[in-house]
C-alpha cells in the first residue's frame, strides 16, 4: 500500500476547471471492529477517498485506549487517516466490567474519559439519573455529547428530555417521535412484540413516525421550536436506514463487488448475533411503512433546518449494507431528498459538522488562516452528488458509456492524497482478501 505523501514529493497542480470544497466531516462514524473490517486502514482509506477529512467516532467499540491512540497517530500524520474525534459510549464494558449505575459514578466516568483524551461522550440505554448527571458533567468539562435514544428507554427519556439537560446532538431519529406524543405516552405495539428482537424493533420503528404528530400541528411545531431554542443538533443518518424502505437496493449496491471486503459483507448477512443484520425476513409491509415514515422524518429535519436548527451529515457506516465513505455520499443525496438545497447539504457536511465538534475556527470552510482540509473535485457536486461516489458516476456520451468520478484529491491538514490511488489501494485490499478466502476454501 502507498505511504503518506511526503513534503519532498510536493508539486504544483493545475486544477483549472475543478471544484474546491471544504473537507467533509462525518458526524456519526465508527472505525469498525475486526468483525466488520479487515483493518482500520481499509476504513480510513475509504473515508479519505470520498473526501472525509474528519470523523466523530461514536462509541470507541475497539476499546478506548486503542481508539485514542489511533486519534493521536492520525493527528500526528503517522497514518493515512482522517482526524478522529473520540466519543466513548457510556454503556457496559467500555472501561469497567459494569457501566455506572448512579449519578456520582457517571460523573466520575466522564471525568476519567476526559482525562484520557476523549472529546465527548455517546449515550445509549442509560438510566435517566446516570444520563442527566453525565450530560451535565460533560457540559461542565466542555466535552461534546451525543445520544442514540434507546427505544426501550424512550418513555423515560425522549429527545426533548435530554436536550433540556444540555445534550449536544440527537443521533438517528430515536426519541423525536415520542417527544411529540400527545394522545399516548408509549408507542402502540402488537401484544406479541419483543423489544429485545432487532428485526421486530426495526420493523416497528417506522410505526413510531406513523403514530406521532402530523406535520405542522401544535406538537410538531412546539418540538421543533424548543429543539432550536436549546441549540440541539440533529445528526439524522438517513442513509443507514434506507434499506428499510428498499432492502434489495442496499444488498445489490453496485460498489459491493469491488470495494466491500468479504469480512464486511459477511457481517451484513442476516444474523441475530450482529447489530443491524436484521433483514432475514423483511417484508413488503415493512418497506411500505418505512417509505411513509421517511416522508415525515425528512419533513421534520427539513423544517428544523428552516427554523435555523443545525443539521450535520453522518453515515453510521459498517452496518445494514452501508460501506464506509459510500454511505456518507448517500447521506448527502438523502439530505437533498429531504428538501435541502445542495449548498445546504454541503454546509451540513462541512461547517455545521465543524461547529458541532467545536473546531469551526480551524476547519469547515475555506478561509485564510484555516487548516487546509479540502476536497478537489473534477465534477460539480452541486449539480450531482453521485459524481462523488468512489465507483464513479455512469454517464453516456458520443464516445460511449463510461464512468466519471468527481473526487480527484483529498487534502487533510495540508497533505494531499490522490483519490484514484486510494481507490486502487482499497480495491487491492478487497481482491487480496477474496483470494485468501478462496484459497482457504479450496
Tab-separated table of C-alpha atoms in Angstrom:
chain	number	residue	atom	x	y	z
A	1	UNK	CA	0.000	0.000	0.000
A	2	UNK	CA	1.123	3.546	-0.643
A	3	UNK	CA	2.660	5.550	2.175
A	4	UNK	CA	1.602	9.038	3.191
A	5	UNK	CA	2.863	11.628	0.654
A	6	UNK	CA	5.977	13.454	1.876
A	7	UNK	CA	6.950	17.098	1.574
A	8	UNK	CA	9.721	16.117	-0.844
A	9	UNK	CA	7.090	14.930	-3.331
A	10	UNK	CA	5.117	18.197	-3.189
A	11	UNK	CA	4.290	19.716	-6.553
A	12	UNK	CA	2.196	22.463	-8.075
A	13	UNK	CA	-1.006	21.223	-9.686
A	14	UNK	CA	-3.039	22.811	-12.470
A	15	UNK	CA	-6.621	22.485	-11.211
A	16	UNK	CA	-8.373	24.786	-13.623
A	17	UNK	CA	-11.988	23.715	-14.245
A	18	UNK	CA	-12.021	21.801	-10.961
A	19	UNK	CA	-14.190	22.438	-7.923
A	20	UNK	CA	-12.887	23.092	-4.412
A	21	UNK	CA	-14.844	22.209	-1.273
A	22	UNK	CA	-14.002	22.133	2.443
A	23	UNK	CA	-13.073	18.679	3.730
A	24	UNK	CA	-16.129	16.637	4.694
A	25	UNK	CA	-16.926	15.880	8.335
A	26	UNK	CA	-18.719	12.620	9.124
A	27	UNK	CA	-20.603	13.392	12.329
A	28	UNK	CA	-21.561	9.774	13.047
A	29	UNK	CA	-18.774	7.317	12.293
A	30	UNK	CA	-17.396	4.024	13.582
A	31	UNK	CA	-13.942	2.725	12.691
A	32	UNK	CA	-15.308	-0.815	12.637
A	33	UNK	CA	-14.472	-3.834	14.737
A	34	UNK	CA	-12.497	-6.840	13.427
A	35	UNK	CA	-15.864	-8.478	12.678
A	36	UNK	CA	-16.676	-5.629	10.289
A	37	UNK	CA	-13.444	-4.580	8.610
A	38	UNK	CA	-10.255	-6.410	7.619
A	39	UNK	CA	-8.251	-3.478	9.018
A	40	UNK	CA	-8.659	0.108	10.148
A	41	UNK	CA	-6.567	1.109	7.131
A	42	UNK	CA	-9.364	-0.176	4.873
A	43	UNK	CA	-11.850	2.095	6.646
A	44	UNK	CA	-9.592	5.161	6.706
A	45	UNK	CA	-8.775	4.986	3.004
A	46	UNK	CA	-12.448	4.614	2.109
A	47	UNK	CA	-13.223	7.779	4.088
A	48	UNK	CA	-10.385	9.773	2.524
A	49	UNK	CA	-11.247	8.527	-0.969
A	50	UNK	CA	-14.659	10.154	-0.509
A	51	UNK	CA	-13.326	13.456	0.799
A	52	UNK	CA	-13.910	12.788	4.516
A	53	UNK	CA	-11.138	14.537	6.463
A	54	UNK	CA	-12.650	14.429	9.981
A	55	UNK	CA	-14.818	11.862	11.752
A	56	UNK	CA	-16.657	11.871	15.058
A	57	UNK	CA	-16.051	8.303	16.263
A	58	UNK	CA	-19.087	7.448	18.386
A	59	UNK	CA	-18.529	4.531	20.708
A	60	UNK	CA	-14.841	3.565	20.616
A	61	UNK	CA	-16.009	-0.027	20.261
A	62	UNK	CA	-12.479	-1.260	19.553
A	63	UNK	CA	-11.535	-0.130	23.064
A	64	UNK	CA	-10.933	3.389	24.310
A	65	UNK	CA	-7.152	3.140	24.599
A	66	UNK	CA	-6.801	1.773	21.061
A	67	UNK	CA	-9.160	4.368	19.574
A	68	UNK	CA	-7.488	7.275	21.378
A	69	UNK	CA	-4.119	6.049	20.176
A	70	UNK	CA	-5.433	5.941	16.600
A	71	UNK	CA	-6.655	9.508	17.024
A	72	UNK	CA	-3.205	10.585	18.220
A	73	UNK	CA	-1.482	8.779	15.337
A	74	UNK	CA	-3.849	10.402	12.858
A	75	UNK	CA	-3.279	13.861	14.353
A	76	UNK	CA	0.492	13.351	14.037
A	77	UNK	CA	0.089	12.192	10.402
A	78	UNK	CA	1.678	8.849	11.300
A	79	UNK	CA	-1.113	7.005	9.490
A	80	UNK	CA	-3.214	7.645	6.395
A	81	UNK	CA	-6.471	8.606	8.087
A	82	UNK	CA	-8.917	11.426	8.725
A	83	UNK	CA	-8.747	13.308	12.010
A	84	UNK	CA	-10.595	11.315	14.667
A	85	UNK	CA	-12.667	12.849	17.488
A	86	UNK	CA	-13.351	10.097	20.014
A	87	UNK	CA	-16.674	9.889	21.903
A	88	UNK	CA	-16.637	6.695	24.032
A	89	UNK	CA	-20.024	5.145	24.744
A	90	UNK	CA	-21.484	5.175	28.232
A	91	UNK	CA	-22.528	1.517	28.203
A	92	UNK	CA	-21.259	-1.609	29.948
A	93	UNK	CA	-17.848	-2.997	29.137
A	94	UNK	CA	-16.043	0.060	27.826
A	95	UNK	CA	-13.896	0.949	30.835
A	96	UNK	CA	-15.076	-1.262	33.673
A	97	UNK	CA	-16.935	-4.586	33.910
A	98	UNK	CA	-20.177	-2.701	34.612
A	99	UNK	CA	-21.414	0.687	33.495
A	100	UNK	CA	-22.106	3.464	36.037
A	101	UNK	CA	-25.320	2.945	37.994
A	102	UNK	CA	-25.515	6.245	39.874
A	103	UNK	CA	-25.117	9.920	39.099
A	104	UNK	CA	-21.854	10.151	41.031
A	105	UNK	CA	-20.403	7.136	39.210
A	106	UNK	CA	-21.395	8.529	35.826
A	107	UNK	CA	-19.771	11.890	36.558
A	108	UNK	CA	-16.589	10.141	37.659
A	109	UNK	CA	-16.686	8.104	34.418
A	110	UNK	CA	-16.957	11.279	32.339
A	111	UNK	CA	-14.029	12.858	34.198
A	112	UNK	CA	-11.948	9.731	33.588
A	113	UNK	CA	-12.535	9.581	29.831
A	114	UNK	CA	-11.914	13.333	29.571
A	115	UNK	CA	-8.579	12.927	31.340
A	116	UNK	CA	-7.660	10.172	28.919
A	117	UNK	CA	-8.312	12.374	25.881
A	118	UNK	CA	-11.922	11.834	24.828
A	119	UNK	CA	-13.569	14.766	23.034
A	120	UNK	CA	-17.075	13.823	24.068
A	121	UNK	CA	-19.448	11.075	25.216
A	122	UNK	CA	-22.013	8.958	23.404
A	123	UNK	CA	-25.043	7.815	25.394
A	124	UNK	CA	-27.129	4.718	24.827
A	125	UNK	CA	-29.579	2.955	27.088
A	126	UNK	CA	-28.542	4.596	30.351
A	127	UNK	CA	-30.949	5.292	33.205
A	128	UNK	CA	-32.303	8.857	33.488
A	129	UNK	CA	-30.219	9.684	36.568
A	130	UNK	CA	-26.998	8.378	35.071
A	131	UNK	CA	-27.719	10.101	31.762
A	132	UNK	CA	-28.572	13.530	33.191
A	133	UNK	CA	-25.626	13.591	35.584
A	134	UNK	CA	-23.178	12.584	32.867
A	135	UNK	CA	-24.511	15.148	30.372
A	136	UNK	CA	-24.169	17.885	32.977
A	137	UNK	CA	-20.604	16.826	33.783
A	138	UNK	CA	-19.671	16.640	30.113
A	139	UNK	CA	-21.034	20.150	29.582
A	140	UNK	CA	-19.110	21.435	32.595
A	141	UNK	CA	-15.880	19.986	31.192
A	142	UNK	CA	-16.509	21.326	27.699
A	143	UNK	CA	-16.987	17.867	26.177
A	144	UNK	CA	-19.403	17.129	23.367
A	145	UNK	CA	-22.323	14.753	23.834
A	146	UNK	CA	-24.453	12.629	21.530
A	147	UNK	CA	-27.241	10.139	22.099
A	148	UNK	CA	-28.840	7.214	20.327
A	149	UNK	CA	-32.053	7.190	22.371
A	150	UNK	CA	-32.735	3.539	23.150
A	151	UNK	CA	-36.334	2.687	22.222
A	152	UNK	CA	-36.578	0.741	25.471
A	153	UNK	CA	-35.862	3.954	27.417
A	154	UNK	CA	-37.770	6.468	25.263
A	155	UNK	CA	-40.773	6.516	27.612
A	156	UNK	CA	-38.378	7.797	30.311
A	157	UNK	CA	-36.021	9.948	28.223
A	158	UNK	CA	-37.073	11.276	24.831
A	159	UNK	CA	-35.243	13.737	22.596
A	160	UNK	CA	-36.629	16.811	24.355
A	161	UNK	CA	-35.829	15.429	27.803
A	162	UNK	CA	-32.146	15.026	27.003
A	163	UNK	CA	-31.994	18.269	25.012
A	164	UNK	CA	-33.235	20.137	28.088
A	165	UNK	CA	-30.366	18.576	30.045
A	166	UNK	CA	-27.927	20.036	27.508
A	167	UNK	CA	-27.344	17.128	25.097
A	168	UNK	CA	-25.279	18.227	22.111
A	169	UNK	CA	-26.735	16.076	19.312
A	170	UNK	CA	-29.585	13.661	18.679
A	171	UNK	CA	-28.422	10.727	16.565
A	172	UNK	CA	-30.663	8.995	14.029
A	173	UNK	CA	-34.332	9.644	14.813
A	174	UNK	CA	-34.954	7.833	18.076
A	175	UNK	CA	-36.691	9.856	20.778
A	176	UNK	CA	-38.083	12.503	18.416
A	177	UNK	CA	-41.486	10.910	17.625
A	178	UNK	CA	-42.005	10.162	21.329
A	179	UNK	CA	-41.367	13.830	22.169
A	180	UNK	CA	-44.399	14.714	20.032
A	181	UNK	CA	-46.793	12.172	21.551
A	182	UNK	CA	-49.949	13.852	22.883
A	183	UNK	CA	-52.613	11.120	22.546
A	184	UNK	CA	-50.459	8.379	24.113
A	185	UNK	CA	-47.419	8.040	26.359
A	186	UNK	CA	-45.842	4.974	24.771
A	187	UNK	CA	-45.708	3.580	21.262
A	188	UNK	CA	-48.594	1.225	20.462
A	189	UNK	CA	-47.112	-2.147	19.529
A	190	UNK	CA	-48.576	-5.656	18.967
A	191	UNK	CA	-49.176	-7.713	22.113
A	192	UNK	CA	-46.576	-10.228	20.936
A	193	UNK	CA	-43.896	-7.564	20.426
A	194	UNK	CA	-40.428	-8.439	21.744
A	195	UNK	CA	-38.473	-5.228	22.284
A	196	UNK	CA	-35.195	-7.161	22.513
A	197	UNK	CA	-35.653	-8.547	18.987
A	198	UNK	CA	-33.813	-6.374	16.462
A	199	UNK	CA	-35.977	-7.432	13.475
A	200	UNK	CA	-39.135	-6.531	15.412
A	201	UNK	CA	-37.638	-3.327	16.774
A	202	UNK	CA	-36.554	-2.110	13.348
A	203	UNK	CA	-39.889	-3.106	11.852
A	204	UNK	CA	-41.835	-1.208	14.494
A	205	UNK	CA	-39.520	1.796	14.196
A	206	UNK	CA	-41.467	3.028	11.186
A	207	UNK	CA	-44.662	2.892	13.214
A	208	UNK	CA	-43.253	5.484	15.610
A	209	UNK	CA	-43.320	8.110	12.877
A	210	UNK	CA	-46.736	6.949	11.672
A	211	UNK	CA	-48.156	7.252	15.206
A	212	UNK	CA	-46.691	10.630	16.123
A	213	UNK	CA	-47.898	14.171	15.402
A	214	UNK	CA	-48.714	15.277	11.880
A	215	UNK	CA	-46.544	17.839	10.171
A	216	UNK	CA	-47.430	21.399	11.102
A	217	UNK	CA	-49.676	20.715	14.086
A	218	UNK	CA	-49.045	22.193	17.528
A	219	UNK	CA	-46.983	19.297	18.933
A	220	UNK	CA	-44.812	19.200	15.796
A	221	UNK	CA	-44.113	22.940	15.899
A	222	UNK	CA	-43.560	23.080	19.663
A	223	UNK	CA	-40.981	20.294	19.476
A	224	UNK	CA	-39.141	21.889	16.556
A	225	UNK	CA	-39.046	25.302	18.163
A	226	UNK	CA	-37.824	24.061	21.538
A	227	UNK	CA	-35.056	21.946	19.993
A	228	UNK	CA	-33.926	25.002	18.026
A	229	UNK	CA	-34.028	27.239	21.105
A	230	UNK	CA	-31.979	24.720	23.080
A	231	UNK	CA	-29.299	24.670	20.374
A	232	UNK	CA	-29.552	20.908	19.839
A	233	UNK	CA	-28.034	19.457	16.675
A	234	UNK	CA	-29.688	16.755	14.573
A	235	UNK	CA	-27.465	14.069	13.025
A	236	UNK	CA	-30.152	12.088	11.161
A	237	UNK	CA	-28.060	9.436	9.341
A	238	UNK	CA	-30.821	8.906	6.759
A	239	UNK	CA	-28.636	6.538	4.731
A	240	UNK	CA	-28.142	3.854	7.358
A	241	UNK	CA	-31.871	3.006	7.444
A	242	UNK	CA	-32.548	3.407	3.721
A	243	UNK	CA	-32.553	-0.363	3.238
A	244	UNK	CA	-35.631	-0.470	5.440
A	245	UNK	CA	-37.614	1.070	2.579
A	246	UNK	CA	-35.810	-0.902	-0.168
A	247	UNK	CA	-33.772	-3.870	1.034
A	248	UNK	CA	-32.807	-5.027	-2.463
A	249	UNK	CA	-31.270	-1.626	-3.182
A	250	UNK	CA	-28.731	-1.868	-0.382
A	251	UNK	CA	-27.969	-5.555	-0.865
A	252	UNK	CA	-27.101	-5.052	-4.537
A	253	UNK	CA	-25.366	-1.652	-4.494
A	254	UNK	CA	-23.020	-1.545	-7.463
A	255	UNK	CA	-19.887	-0.811	-5.410
A	256	UNK	CA	-20.081	-4.005	-3.311
A	257	UNK	CA	-18.212	-6.213	-5.785
A	258	UNK	CA	-15.075	-4.084	-5.930
A	259	UNK	CA	-14.981	-2.189	-2.648
A	260	UNK	CA	-16.831	-4.217	0.015
A	261	UNK	CA	-14.461	-6.516	1.872
A	262	UNK	CA	-15.547	-10.141	2.457
A	263	UNK	CA	-15.324	-9.504	6.203
A	264	UNK	CA	-17.776	-6.623	5.992
A	265	UNK	CA	-20.032	-8.489	3.578
A	266	UNK	CA	-20.267	-11.423	5.964
A	267	UNK	CA	-21.146	-9.052	8.805
A	268	UNK	CA	-24.029	-7.681	6.756
A	269	UNK	CA	-25.713	-11.074	6.369
A	270	UNK	CA	-28.854	-11.619	8.493
A	271	UNK	CA	-27.924	-12.820	11.960
A	272	UNK	CA	-29.288	-12.369	15.487
A	273	UNK	CA	-25.703	-12.074	16.730
A	274	UNK	CA	-24.725	-8.949	14.777
A	275	UNK	CA	-26.169	-5.477	15.279
A	276	UNK	CA	-28.082	-4.193	12.266
A	277	UNK	CA	-28.135	-7.541	10.454
A	278	UNK	CA	-31.912	-7.816	10.756
A	279	UNK	CA	-33.142	-8.323	7.185
A	280	UNK	CA	-33.705	-12.067	7.374
A	281	UNK	CA	-37.440	-11.767	6.669
A	282	UNK	CA	-38.019	-8.168	5.601
A	283	UNK	CA	-41.481	-7.809	4.097
A	284	UNK	CA	-43.430	-5.632	1.683
A	285	UNK	CA	-45.373	-4.225	4.648
A	286	UNK	CA	-42.107	-3.295	6.367
A	287	UNK	CA	-40.832	-1.430	3.327
A	288	UNK	CA	-44.102	0.427	2.695
A	289	UNK	CA	-44.295	1.559	6.321
A	290	UNK	CA	-40.730	2.843	6.158
A	291	UNK	CA	-41.384	4.731	2.923
A	292	UNK	CA	-44.175	6.629	4.646
A	293	UNK	CA	-42.051	7.095	7.764
A	294	UNK	CA	-39.254	8.644	5.726
A	295	UNK	CA	-41.638	11.322	4.422
A	296	UNK	CA	-42.427	12.506	7.968
A	297	UNK	CA	-38.883	12.071	9.252
A	298	UNK	CA	-37.370	14.027	6.384
A	299	UNK	CA	-40.037	16.718	6.718
A	300	UNK	CA	-39.178	17.128	10.400
A	301	UNK	CA	-35.449	17.504	9.700
A	302	UNK	CA	-36.053	19.952	6.861
A	303	UNK	CA	-38.453	22.035	8.971
A	304	UNK	CA	-35.842	22.059	11.749
A	305	UNK	CA	-33.215	23.320	9.307
A	306	UNK	CA	-35.553	26.021	8.023
A	307	UNK	CA	-36.162	27.264	11.582
A	308	UNK	CA	-32.401	27.739	11.969
A	309	UNK	CA	-31.558	24.393	13.557
A	310	UNK	CA	-28.178	22.805	12.858
A	311	UNK	CA	-28.151	19.545	10.890
A	312	UNK	CA	-24.994	17.563	10.170
A	313	UNK	CA	-24.081	14.736	7.798
A	314	UNK	CA	-23.376	11.416	9.489
A	315	UNK	CA	-23.151	7.973	7.924
A	316	UNK	CA	-23.035	5.270	10.655
A	317	UNK	CA	-21.472	3.005	8.003
A	318	UNK	CA	-20.401	-0.548	8.753
A	319	UNK	CA	-23.973	-1.751	9.328
A	320	UNK	CA	-27.021	-2.636	7.168
A	321	UNK	CA	-25.065	-2.964	3.894
A	322	UNK	CA	-23.534	0.515	4.207
A	323	UNK	CA	-19.867	0.778	3.213
A	324	UNK	CA	-17.564	3.418	4.687
A	325	UNK	CA	-17.337	6.541	2.519
A	326	UNK	CA	-20.077	5.397	0.159
A	327	UNK	CA	-22.645	5.755	2.929
A	328	UNK	CA	-21.512	9.323	3.586
A	329	UNK	CA	-22.085	10.363	-0.037
A	330	UNK	CA	-25.500	8.710	0.034
A	331	UNK	CA	-26.280	10.794	3.121
A	332	UNK	CA	-25.654	13.924	1.048
A	333	UNK	CA	-28.134	12.691	-1.560
A	334	UNK	CA	-30.744	11.923	1.092
A	335	UNK	CA	-30.393	15.335	2.728
A	336	UNK	CA	-31.177	16.787	-0.684
A	337	UNK	CA	-34.186	14.457	-0.944
A	338	UNK	CA	-35.342	15.784	2.430
A	339	UNK	CA	-35.577	19.259	0.921
A	340	UNK	CA	-32.096	20.707	1.453
A	341	UNK	CA	-30.624	22.771	-1.372
A	342	UNK	CA	-27.310	21.185	-2.460
A	343	UNK	CA	-25.461	24.139	-0.899
A	344	UNK	CA	-27.288	23.500	2.381
A	345	UNK	CA	-26.227	19.865	2.095
A	346	UNK	CA	-22.577	20.864	1.704
A	347	UNK	CA	-22.892	23.197	4.697
A	348	UNK	CA	-24.262	20.294	6.770
A	349	UNK	CA	-21.314	18.143	5.658
A	350	UNK	CA	-18.690	20.802	6.417
A	351	UNK	CA	-19.297	23.930	8.500
A	352	UNK	CA	-22.143	22.565	10.605
A	353	UNK	CA	-20.133	19.446	11.408
A	354	UNK	CA	-17.198	21.644	12.424
A	355	UNK	CA	-19.457	23.755	14.643
A	356	UNK	CA	-20.806	20.647	16.361
A	357	UNK	CA	-17.251	19.481	17.093
A	358	UNK	CA	-16.174	22.963	18.209
A	359	UNK	CA	-13.480	23.184	15.519
A	360	UNK	CA	-15.101	25.681	13.152
A	361	UNK	CA	-12.294	28.171	13.800
A	362	UNK	CA	-9.942	25.617	12.193
A	363	UNK	CA	-11.944	23.798	9.506
A	364	UNK	CA	-15.380	23.622	7.917
A	365	UNK	CA	-14.959	26.409	5.390
A	366	UNK	CA	-12.299	27.663	3.007
A	367	UNK	CA	-10.837	30.773	4.605
A	368	UNK	CA	-7.410	32.323	5.067
A	369	UNK	CA	-5.886	31.062	8.295
A	370	UNK	CA	-7.823	27.803	8.483
A	371	UNK	CA	-6.306	24.333	8.193
A	372	UNK	CA	-6.038	23.025	4.630
A	373	UNK	CA	-8.722	20.316	4.744
A	374	UNK	CA	-10.009	20.297	1.185
A	375	UNK	CA	-11.764	18.207	-1.453
A	376	UNK	CA	-10.795	18.732	-5.089
A	377	UNK	CA	-13.483	17.524	-7.479
A	378	UNK	CA	-13.282	17.272	-11.256
A	379	UNK	CA	-17.097	17.389	-11.479
A	380	UNK	CA	-19.535	19.809	-9.853
A	381	UNK	CA	-21.194	18.001	-6.925
A	382	UNK	CA	-23.775	20.766	-6.536
A	383	UNK	CA	-25.274	19.546	-9.791
A	384	UNK	CA	-24.969	15.846	-8.967
A	385	UNK	CA	-23.695	14.324	-5.724
A	386	UNK	CA	-23.351	10.959	-7.488
A	387	UNK	CA	-20.053	12.084	-9.002
A	388	UNK	CA	-18.522	11.800	-5.505
A	389	UNK	CA	-19.063	8.041	-5.188
A	390	UNK	CA	-15.849	6.048	-5.246
A	391	UNK	CA	-17.045	3.796	-8.058
A	392	UNK	CA	-17.840	6.833	-10.210
A	393	UNK	CA	-20.997	8.022	-11.920
A	394	UNK	CA	-22.303	6.285	-15.041
A	395	UNK	CA	-22.580	8.659	-17.978
A	396	UNK	CA	-23.106	8.169	-21.704
A	397	UNK	CA	-21.532	10.380	-24.364
A	398	UNK	CA	-20.634	10.315	-28.038
A	399	UNK	CA	-17.709	8.087	-27.031
A	400	UNK	CA	-19.988	5.528	-25.389
A	401	UNK	CA	-20.909	4.710	-21.814
A	402	UNK	CA	-18.318	5.242	-19.089
A	403	UNK	CA	-17.821	6.358	-15.531
A	404	UNK	CA	-16.745	9.751	-14.279
A	405	UNK	CA	-15.541	10.387	-10.743
A	406	UNK	CA	-15.629	13.789	-9.139
A	407	UNK	CA	-13.192	13.315	-6.250
A	408	UNK	CA	-9.702	13.778	-7.607
A	409	UNK	CA	-7.768	14.771	-4.463
A	410	UNK	CA	-8.402	14.938	-0.739
A	411	UNK	CA	-6.192	17.243	1.312
A	412	UNK	CA	-6.032	16.573	5.028
A	413	UNK	CA	-4.072	19.086	7.120
A	414	UNK	CA	-2.091	20.125	4.070
A	415	UNK	CA	-1.236	16.590	2.955
A	416	UNK	CA	-2.572	15.739	-0.498
A	417	UNK	CA	-3.971	12.279	-1.262
A	418	UNK	CA	-4.745	11.100	-4.778
A	419	UNK	CA	-8.283	9.687	-4.619
A	420	UNK	CA	-7.637	7.344	-7.550
A	421	UNK	CA	-4.641	5.837	-5.718
A	422	UNK	CA	-6.706	5.428	-2.562
A	423	UNK	CA	-9.439	3.655	-4.526
A	424	UNK	CA	-6.838	1.381	-6.108
A	425	UNK	CA	-5.459	0.550	-2.663
A	426	UNK	CA	-8.930	-0.341	-1.388
A	427	UNK	CA	-9.734	-2.490	-4.413
A	428	UNK	CA	-6.421	-4.310	-3.943
A	429	UNK	CA	-7.229	-4.983	-0.275
A	430	UNK	CA	-10.604	-6.453	-1.223
A	431	UNK	CA	-9.151	-8.558	-4.046
A	432	UNK	CA	-6.407	-9.855	-1.760
A	433	UNK	CA	-8.879	-10.813	0.942
A	434	UNK	CA	-11.102	-12.569	-1.600
A	435	UNK	CA	-8.139	-14.510	-2.970
A	436	UNK	CA	-7.074	-15.594	0.515
A	437	UNK	CA	-10.635	-16.622	1.299
A	438	UNK	CA	-10.848	-18.618	-1.942
A	439	UNK	CA	-7.544	-20.356	-1.193
A	440	UNK	CA	-8.733	-21.350	2.283
A	441	UNK	CA	-11.956	-22.723	0.801
A	442	UNK	CA	-10.011	-24.735	-1.774
